[in-house]
Structure formats: structure tokens, C-alpha cells
PDB file of C-alpha atoms in Angstrom:
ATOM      1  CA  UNK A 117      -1.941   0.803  15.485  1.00 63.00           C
ATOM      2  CA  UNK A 118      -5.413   0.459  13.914  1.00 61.00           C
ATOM      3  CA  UNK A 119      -6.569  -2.843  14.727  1.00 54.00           C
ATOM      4  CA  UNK A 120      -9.624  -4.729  12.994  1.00 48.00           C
ATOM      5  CA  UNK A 121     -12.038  -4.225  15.864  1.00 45.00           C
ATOM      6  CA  UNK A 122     -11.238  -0.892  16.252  1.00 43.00           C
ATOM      7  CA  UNK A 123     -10.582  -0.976  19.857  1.00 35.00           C
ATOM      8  CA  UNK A 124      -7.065  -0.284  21.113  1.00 43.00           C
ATOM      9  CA  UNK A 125      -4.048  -2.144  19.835  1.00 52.00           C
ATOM     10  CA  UNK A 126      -2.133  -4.889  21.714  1.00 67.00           C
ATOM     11  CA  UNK A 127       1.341  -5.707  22.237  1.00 74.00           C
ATOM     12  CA  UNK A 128       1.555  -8.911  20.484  1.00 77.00           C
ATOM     13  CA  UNK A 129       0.216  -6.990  17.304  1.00 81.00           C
ATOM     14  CA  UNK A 130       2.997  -3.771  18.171  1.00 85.00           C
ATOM     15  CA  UNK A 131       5.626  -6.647  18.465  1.00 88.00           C
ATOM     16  CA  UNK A 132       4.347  -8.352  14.897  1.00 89.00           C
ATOM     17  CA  UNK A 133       4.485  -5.272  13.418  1.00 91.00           C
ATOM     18  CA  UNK A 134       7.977  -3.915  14.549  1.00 92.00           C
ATOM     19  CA  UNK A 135       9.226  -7.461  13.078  1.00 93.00           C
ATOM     20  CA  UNK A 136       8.096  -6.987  10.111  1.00 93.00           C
ATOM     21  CA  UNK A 137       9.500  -3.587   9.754  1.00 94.00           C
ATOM     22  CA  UNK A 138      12.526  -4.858  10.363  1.00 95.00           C
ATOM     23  CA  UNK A 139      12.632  -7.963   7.961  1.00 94.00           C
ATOM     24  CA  UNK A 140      11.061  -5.470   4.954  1.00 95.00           C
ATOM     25  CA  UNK A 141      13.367  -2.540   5.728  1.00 95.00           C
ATOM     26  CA  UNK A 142      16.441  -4.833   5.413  1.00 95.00           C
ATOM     27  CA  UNK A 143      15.522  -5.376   2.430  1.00 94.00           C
ATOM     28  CA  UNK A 144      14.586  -2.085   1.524  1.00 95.00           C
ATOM     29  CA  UNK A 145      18.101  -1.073   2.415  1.00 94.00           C
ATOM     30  CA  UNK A 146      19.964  -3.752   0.643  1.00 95.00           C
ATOM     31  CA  UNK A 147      18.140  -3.500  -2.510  1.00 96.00           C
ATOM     32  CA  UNK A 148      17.664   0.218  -2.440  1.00 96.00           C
ATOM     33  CA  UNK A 149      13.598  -0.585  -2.980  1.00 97.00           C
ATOM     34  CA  UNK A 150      11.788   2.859  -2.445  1.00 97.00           C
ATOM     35  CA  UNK A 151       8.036   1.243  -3.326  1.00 98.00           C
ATOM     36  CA  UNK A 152       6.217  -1.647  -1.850  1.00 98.00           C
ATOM     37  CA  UNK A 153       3.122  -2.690  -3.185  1.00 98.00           C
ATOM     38  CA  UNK A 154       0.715  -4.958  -0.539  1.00 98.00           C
ATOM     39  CA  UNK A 155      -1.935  -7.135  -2.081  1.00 97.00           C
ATOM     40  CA  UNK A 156      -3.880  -9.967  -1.438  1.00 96.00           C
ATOM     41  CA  UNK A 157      -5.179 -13.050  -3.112  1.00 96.00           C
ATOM     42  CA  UNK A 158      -8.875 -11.945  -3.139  1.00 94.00           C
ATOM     43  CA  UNK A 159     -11.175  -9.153  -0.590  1.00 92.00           C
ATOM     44  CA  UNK A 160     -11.422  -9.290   3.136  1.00 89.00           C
ATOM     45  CA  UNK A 161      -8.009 -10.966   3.810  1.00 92.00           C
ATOM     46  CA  UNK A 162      -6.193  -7.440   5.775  1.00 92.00           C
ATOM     47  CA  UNK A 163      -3.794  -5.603   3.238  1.00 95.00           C
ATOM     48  CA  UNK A 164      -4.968  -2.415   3.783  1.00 96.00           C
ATOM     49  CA  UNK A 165      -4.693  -2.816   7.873  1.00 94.00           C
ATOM     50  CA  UNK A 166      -1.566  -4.087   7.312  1.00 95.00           C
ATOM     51  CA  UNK A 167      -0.431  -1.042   5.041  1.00 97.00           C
ATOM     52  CA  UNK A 168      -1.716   1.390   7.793  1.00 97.00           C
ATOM     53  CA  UNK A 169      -0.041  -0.282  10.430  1.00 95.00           C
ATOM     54  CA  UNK A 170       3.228  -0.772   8.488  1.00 96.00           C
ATOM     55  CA  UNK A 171       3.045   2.702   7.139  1.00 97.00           C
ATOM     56  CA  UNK A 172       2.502   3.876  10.981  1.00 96.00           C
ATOM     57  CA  UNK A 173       5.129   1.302  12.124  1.00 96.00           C
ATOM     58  CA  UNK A 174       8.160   2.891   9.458  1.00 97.00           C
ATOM     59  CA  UNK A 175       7.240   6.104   9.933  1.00 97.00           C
ATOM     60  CA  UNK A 176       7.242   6.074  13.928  1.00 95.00           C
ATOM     61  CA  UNK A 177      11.106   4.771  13.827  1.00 94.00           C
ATOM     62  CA  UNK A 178      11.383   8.540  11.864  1.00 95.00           C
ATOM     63  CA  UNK A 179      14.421   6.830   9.672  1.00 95.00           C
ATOM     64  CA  UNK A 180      11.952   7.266   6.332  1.00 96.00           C
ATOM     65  CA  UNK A 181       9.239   9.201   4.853  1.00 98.00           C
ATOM     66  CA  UNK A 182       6.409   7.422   4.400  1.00 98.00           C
ATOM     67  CA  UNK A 183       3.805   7.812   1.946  1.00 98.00           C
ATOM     68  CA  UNK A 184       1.162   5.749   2.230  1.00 98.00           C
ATOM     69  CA  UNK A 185      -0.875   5.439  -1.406  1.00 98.00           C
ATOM     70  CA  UNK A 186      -4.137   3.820  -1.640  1.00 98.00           C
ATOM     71  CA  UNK A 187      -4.538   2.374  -5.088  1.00 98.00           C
ATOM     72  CA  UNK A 188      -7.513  -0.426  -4.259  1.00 97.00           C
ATOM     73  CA  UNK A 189      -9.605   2.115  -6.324  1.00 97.00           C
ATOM     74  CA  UNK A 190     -12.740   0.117  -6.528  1.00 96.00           C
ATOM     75  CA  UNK A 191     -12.910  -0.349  -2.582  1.00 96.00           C
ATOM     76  CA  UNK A 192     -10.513   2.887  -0.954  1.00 97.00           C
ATOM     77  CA  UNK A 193     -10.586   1.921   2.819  1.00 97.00           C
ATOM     78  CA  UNK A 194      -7.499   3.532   4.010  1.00 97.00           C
ATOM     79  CA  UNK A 195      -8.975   7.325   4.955  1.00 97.00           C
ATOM     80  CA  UNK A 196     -12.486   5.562   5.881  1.00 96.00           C
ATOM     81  CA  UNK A 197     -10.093   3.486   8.470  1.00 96.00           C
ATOM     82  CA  UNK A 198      -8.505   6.318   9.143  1.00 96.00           C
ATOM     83  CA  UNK A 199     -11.259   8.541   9.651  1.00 96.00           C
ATOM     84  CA  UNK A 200     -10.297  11.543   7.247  1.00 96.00           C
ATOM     85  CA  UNK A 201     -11.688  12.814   4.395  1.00 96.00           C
ATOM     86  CA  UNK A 202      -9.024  13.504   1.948  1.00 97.00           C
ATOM     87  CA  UNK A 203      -8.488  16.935   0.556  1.00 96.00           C
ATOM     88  CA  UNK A 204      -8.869  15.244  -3.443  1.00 96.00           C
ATOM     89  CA  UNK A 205      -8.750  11.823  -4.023  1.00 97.00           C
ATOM     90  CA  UNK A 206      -6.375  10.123  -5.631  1.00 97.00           C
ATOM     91  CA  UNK A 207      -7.988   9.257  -8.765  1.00 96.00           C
ATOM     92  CA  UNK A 208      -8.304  13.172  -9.435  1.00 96.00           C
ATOM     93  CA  UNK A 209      -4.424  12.640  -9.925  1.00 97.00           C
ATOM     94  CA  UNK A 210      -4.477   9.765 -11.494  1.00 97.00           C
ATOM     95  CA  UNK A 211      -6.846  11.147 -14.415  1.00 95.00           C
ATOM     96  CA  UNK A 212      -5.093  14.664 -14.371  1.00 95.00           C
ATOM     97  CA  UNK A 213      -6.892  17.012 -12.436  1.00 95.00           C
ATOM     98  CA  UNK A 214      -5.026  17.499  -9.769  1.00 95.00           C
ATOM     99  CA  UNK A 215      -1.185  17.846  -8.761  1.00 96.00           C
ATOM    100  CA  UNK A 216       0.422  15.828  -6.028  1.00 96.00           C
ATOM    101  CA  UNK A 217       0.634  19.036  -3.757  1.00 95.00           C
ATOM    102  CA  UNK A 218      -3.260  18.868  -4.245  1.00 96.00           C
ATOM    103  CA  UNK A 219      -3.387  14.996  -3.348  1.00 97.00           C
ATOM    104  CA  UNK A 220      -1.491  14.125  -0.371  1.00 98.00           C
ATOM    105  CA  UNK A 221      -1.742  14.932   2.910  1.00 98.00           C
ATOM    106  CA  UNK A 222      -0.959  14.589   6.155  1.00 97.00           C
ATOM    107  CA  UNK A 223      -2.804  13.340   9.603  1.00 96.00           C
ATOM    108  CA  UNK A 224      -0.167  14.871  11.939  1.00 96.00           C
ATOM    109  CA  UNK A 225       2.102  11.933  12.019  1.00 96.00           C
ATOM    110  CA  UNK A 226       5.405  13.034  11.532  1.00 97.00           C
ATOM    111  CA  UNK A 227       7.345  11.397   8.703  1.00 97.00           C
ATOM    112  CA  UNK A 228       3.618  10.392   6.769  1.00 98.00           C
ATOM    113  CA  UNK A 229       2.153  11.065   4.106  1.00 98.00           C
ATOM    114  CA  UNK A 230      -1.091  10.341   2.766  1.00 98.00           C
ATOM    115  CA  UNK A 231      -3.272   9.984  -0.511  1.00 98.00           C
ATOM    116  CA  UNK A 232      -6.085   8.123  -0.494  1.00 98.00           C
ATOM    117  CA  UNK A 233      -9.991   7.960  -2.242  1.00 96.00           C
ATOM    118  CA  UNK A 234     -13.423   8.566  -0.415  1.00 95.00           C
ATOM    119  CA  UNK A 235     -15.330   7.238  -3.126  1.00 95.00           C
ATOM    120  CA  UNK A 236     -15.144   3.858  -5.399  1.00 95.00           C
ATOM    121  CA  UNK A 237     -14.051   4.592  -8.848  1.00 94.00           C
ATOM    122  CA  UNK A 238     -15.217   1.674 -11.530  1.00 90.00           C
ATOM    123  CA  UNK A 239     -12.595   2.920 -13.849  1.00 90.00           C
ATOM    124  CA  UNK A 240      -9.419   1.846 -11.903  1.00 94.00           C
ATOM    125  CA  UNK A 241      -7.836   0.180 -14.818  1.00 92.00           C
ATOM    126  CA  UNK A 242      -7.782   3.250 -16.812  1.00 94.00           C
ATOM    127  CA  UNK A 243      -6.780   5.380 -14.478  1.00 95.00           C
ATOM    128  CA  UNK A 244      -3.540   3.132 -13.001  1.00 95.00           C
ATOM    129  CA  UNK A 245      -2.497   2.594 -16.506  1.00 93.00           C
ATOM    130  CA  UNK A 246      -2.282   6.593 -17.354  1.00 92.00           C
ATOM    131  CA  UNK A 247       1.488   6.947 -16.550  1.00 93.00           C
ATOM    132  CA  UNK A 248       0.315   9.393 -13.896  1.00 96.00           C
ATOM    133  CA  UNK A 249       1.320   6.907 -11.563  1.00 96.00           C
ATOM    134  CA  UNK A 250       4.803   6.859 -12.338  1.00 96.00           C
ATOM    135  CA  UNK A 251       5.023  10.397 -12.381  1.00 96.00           C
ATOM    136  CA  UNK A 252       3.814  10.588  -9.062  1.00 97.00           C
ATOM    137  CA  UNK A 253       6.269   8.210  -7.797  1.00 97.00           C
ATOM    138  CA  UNK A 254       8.665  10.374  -9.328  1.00 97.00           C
ATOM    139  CA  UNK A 255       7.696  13.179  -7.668  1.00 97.00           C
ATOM    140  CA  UNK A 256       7.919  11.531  -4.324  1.00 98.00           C
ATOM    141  CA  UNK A 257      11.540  10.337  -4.839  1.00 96.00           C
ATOM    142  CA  UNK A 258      12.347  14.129  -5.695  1.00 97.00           C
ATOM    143  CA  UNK A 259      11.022  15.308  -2.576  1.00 96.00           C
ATOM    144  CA  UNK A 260      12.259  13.254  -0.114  1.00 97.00           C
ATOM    145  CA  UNK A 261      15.615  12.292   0.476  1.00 95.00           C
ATOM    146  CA  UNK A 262      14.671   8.715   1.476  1.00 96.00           C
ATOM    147  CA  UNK A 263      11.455   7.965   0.478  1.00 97.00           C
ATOM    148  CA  UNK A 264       9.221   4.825   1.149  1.00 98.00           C
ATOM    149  CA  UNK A 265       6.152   4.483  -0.527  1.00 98.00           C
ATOM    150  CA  UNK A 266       3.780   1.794   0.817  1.00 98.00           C
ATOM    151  CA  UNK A 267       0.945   0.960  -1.544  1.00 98.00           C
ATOM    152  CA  UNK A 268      -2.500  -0.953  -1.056  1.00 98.00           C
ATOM    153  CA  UNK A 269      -2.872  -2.469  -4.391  1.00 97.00           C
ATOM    154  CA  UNK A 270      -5.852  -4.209  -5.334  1.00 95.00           C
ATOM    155  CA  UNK A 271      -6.890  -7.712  -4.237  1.00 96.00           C
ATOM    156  CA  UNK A 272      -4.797  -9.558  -7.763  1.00 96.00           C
ATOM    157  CA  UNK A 273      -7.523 -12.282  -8.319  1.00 95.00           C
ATOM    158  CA  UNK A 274     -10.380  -9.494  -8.215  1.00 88.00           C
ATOM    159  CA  UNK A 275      -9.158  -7.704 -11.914  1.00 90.00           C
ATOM    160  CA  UNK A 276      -5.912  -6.880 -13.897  1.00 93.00           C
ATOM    161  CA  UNK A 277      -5.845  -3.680 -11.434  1.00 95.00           C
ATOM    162  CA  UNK A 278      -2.617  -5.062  -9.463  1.00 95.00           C
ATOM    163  CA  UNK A 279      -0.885  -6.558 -12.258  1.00 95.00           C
ATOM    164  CA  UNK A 280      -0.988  -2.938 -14.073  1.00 95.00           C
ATOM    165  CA  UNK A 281       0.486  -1.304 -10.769  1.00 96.00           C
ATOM    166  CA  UNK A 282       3.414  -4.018  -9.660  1.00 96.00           C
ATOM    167  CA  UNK A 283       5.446  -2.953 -12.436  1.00 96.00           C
ATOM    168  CA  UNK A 284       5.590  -0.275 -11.643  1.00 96.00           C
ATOM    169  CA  UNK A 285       7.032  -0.487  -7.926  1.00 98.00           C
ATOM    170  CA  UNK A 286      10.182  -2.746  -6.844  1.00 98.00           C
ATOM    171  CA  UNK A 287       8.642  -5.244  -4.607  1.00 97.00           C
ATOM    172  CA  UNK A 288       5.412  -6.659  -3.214  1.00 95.00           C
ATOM    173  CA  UNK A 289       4.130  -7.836  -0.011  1.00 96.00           C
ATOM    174  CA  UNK A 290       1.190 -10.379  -0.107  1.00 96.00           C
ATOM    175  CA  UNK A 291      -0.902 -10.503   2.288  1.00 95.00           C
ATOM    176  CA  UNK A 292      -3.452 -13.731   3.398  1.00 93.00           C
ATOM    177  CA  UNK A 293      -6.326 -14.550   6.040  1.00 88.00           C
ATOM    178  CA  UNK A 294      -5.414 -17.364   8.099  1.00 88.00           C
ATOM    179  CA  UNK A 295      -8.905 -19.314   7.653  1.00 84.00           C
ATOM    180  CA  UNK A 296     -10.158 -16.819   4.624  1.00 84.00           C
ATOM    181  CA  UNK A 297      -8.051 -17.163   2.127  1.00 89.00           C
ATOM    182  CA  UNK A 298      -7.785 -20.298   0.182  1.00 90.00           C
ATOM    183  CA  UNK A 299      -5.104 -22.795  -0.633  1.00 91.00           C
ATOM    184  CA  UNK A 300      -5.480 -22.620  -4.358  1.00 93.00           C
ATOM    185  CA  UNK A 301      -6.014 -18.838  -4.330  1.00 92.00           C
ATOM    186  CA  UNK A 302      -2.860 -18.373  -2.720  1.00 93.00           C
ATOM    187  CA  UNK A 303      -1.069 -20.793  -5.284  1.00 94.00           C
ATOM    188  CA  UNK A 304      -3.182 -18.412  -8.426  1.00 95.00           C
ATOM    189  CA  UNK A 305      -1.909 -15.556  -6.993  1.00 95.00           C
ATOM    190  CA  UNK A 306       1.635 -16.124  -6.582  1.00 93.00           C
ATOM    191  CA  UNK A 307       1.210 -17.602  -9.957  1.00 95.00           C
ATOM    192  CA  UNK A 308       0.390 -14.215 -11.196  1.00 95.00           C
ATOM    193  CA  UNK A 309       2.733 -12.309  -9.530  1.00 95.00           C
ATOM    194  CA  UNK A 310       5.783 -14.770 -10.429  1.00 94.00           C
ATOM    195  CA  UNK A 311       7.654 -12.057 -12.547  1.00 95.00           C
ATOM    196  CA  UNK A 312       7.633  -9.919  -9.899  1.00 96.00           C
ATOM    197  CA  UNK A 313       9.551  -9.429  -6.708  1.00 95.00           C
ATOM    198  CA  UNK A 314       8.089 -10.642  -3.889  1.00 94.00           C
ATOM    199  CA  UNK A 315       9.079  -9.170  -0.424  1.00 93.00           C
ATOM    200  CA  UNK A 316       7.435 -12.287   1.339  1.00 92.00           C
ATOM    201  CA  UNK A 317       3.928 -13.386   2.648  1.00 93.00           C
ATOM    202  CA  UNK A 318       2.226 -11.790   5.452  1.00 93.00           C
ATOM    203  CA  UNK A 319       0.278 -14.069   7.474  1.00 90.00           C
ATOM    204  CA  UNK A 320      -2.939 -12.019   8.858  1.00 85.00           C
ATOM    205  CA  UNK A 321      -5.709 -13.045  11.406  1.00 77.00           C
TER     206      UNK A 321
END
């Protein structure tokens, strides 16, 4: 796991995170969901942690492929986490210059996949509402044979970012700091994301 201090996982957070692969992927498997989106009410509350270590945490049980998306265009953190450089960035998809072949990539974790951003991009709005995303959605339920895509979304009180994504995927994790995030953030954002289905709430920190 990749833990917020960088130092070496425990097994209270291996135990947290093997629960809640269990509680998502029932659901995943009872309502055929091949796309979960994780957000958070606002920055700094541990979605994109929690996608890696879900992401890792699916894909080591070796029942799925995983393909771990980072969408959070304005603040990518998943390869600087990571430590990789991707070989194009997302957004080079995303505003057609690139195929998916070109985008994802591996980190030699068997059953995961990767695309991901080194640098911000400003014009994340644009770029999420191309239809490029769909397409490449499409493309990964072609090529695997049971697909699940895990998605850091955007932080949905930041911008409209997340709210032009979750459409497009069948269910949504969101994720809040115990002691960062606050009470009436949490009520704005499930506010926003009312119309949408909600896997459950992720309680980080």
C-alpha cells in the first residue's frame, strides 16, 4: 500500500483496505458497475491514496483488471505518488492527440493499469467534457473481459470538473478527512452528487 507518510504500510490499513474491497466489489458484482469514480468534498481529504490503494487492493485479489484513471486534472498526484513518469498524459487523450495504447501503462503490477498526468492542466473542464472520455471507457470494456475502472475525480466543491465526469461512470465513492473536512461541506457535496449513485462514504485519516 502507499501510505500518507510514505513509510511502509500497516496492517490495520491492509485490513481497512481488503474491507472495503469487499463491500465495493459486492456491489460491483450485483449491479454489474464497471466504473467508480472517488471524490472528495474539497483538497487534502485522501481520494487519490485511497484510489491507489483500492486500485492496488482489487487488482492484487487478480479477479479484475484494474485501470486506475487519474482525472483530478488541475492537481494529477497519482504517478507523482507513484513515482513514474507517464509515457503521455492523460489529457493528450482527452484533447485527441493520443490513443489509449499511447496513454496507459503499466508499473509491473499484474492485473493494473495506469493513466495518469505529470503536469496540471487549467483546462480540465474542456477536456472531460470532449466525449473522449467515454470513448476511452469504451475502449477499456472492449479489452478486458472484466474490467474495473477506478477513477480520482476532482475534489466536487473545487469546480464543475466532477459533476461533468460522474455521469459518465456508474457509481461514486466519496471520500472525507476525519478532522479536515467539514460538516457542511460534506452535506454540499452529497447535495451535489444526489442524482448520482453513491457507492458509500469513505472515512480517511
Amino acid at each position: 500500500l502507499v501510505p500518507e507518510t510514505r513509510l511502509a504500510g500497516n496492517a490495520h490499513g491492509a485490513a481497512a483496505y481488503r474491507i472495503l474491497r469487499a463491500r465495493l466489489l459486492q456491489r460491483v458484482r450485483n449491479d454489474n458497475w464497471t466504473a467508480v469514480g472517488l471524490t472528495s468534498p474539497g483538497p487534502s481529504e485522501g481520494k487519490s491514496l485511497t484510489a491507489i490503494n483500492l486500485a492496488l487492493t482489487i487488482a492484487a485479489e487478480r479477479n479484475n483488471d484494474v485501470f486506475l484513471l487519474d482525472l483530478d486534472l488541475r492537481n494529477p498526484s497519482i504517478a507523482r505518488y507513484l513515482g513514474v513518469t507517464p509515457p503521455r498524459d492523460i489529457a493528450s487523450f482527452l484533447s485527441g492527440d493520443s490513443r489509449p495504447e499511447e496513454t496507459l501503462f503499466s508499473i509491473g503490477i499484474e492485473h493494473l493499469v495506469l493513466a495518469a498526468s505529470a503536469t496540471r492542466d487549467e483546462h480540465a473542464s474542456e477536456l472531460l467534457a470532449t466525449g473522449r472520455l467515454y470513448e476511452l471507457l469504451t475502449y477499456l470494456r472492449k479489452v478486458s473481459t472484466r474490467p474495473l475502472v477506478i477513477v480520482d475525480m476532482p475534489p466536487v466543491l473545487n469546480t464543475d470538473d466532477a459533476l461533468v465526469v460522474a455521469p459518465q461512470l456508474d457509481a461514486m465513492l466519496l471520500v472525507v478527512g476525519e478532522g479536515r473536512t467539514r460538516r457542511d461541506g460534506l452535506e454540499r457535496a452529497a447535495e451535489l452528487l444526489a442524482e448520482f449513485n453513491l457507492a458509500g462514504i469513505v472515512l480517511n485519516h
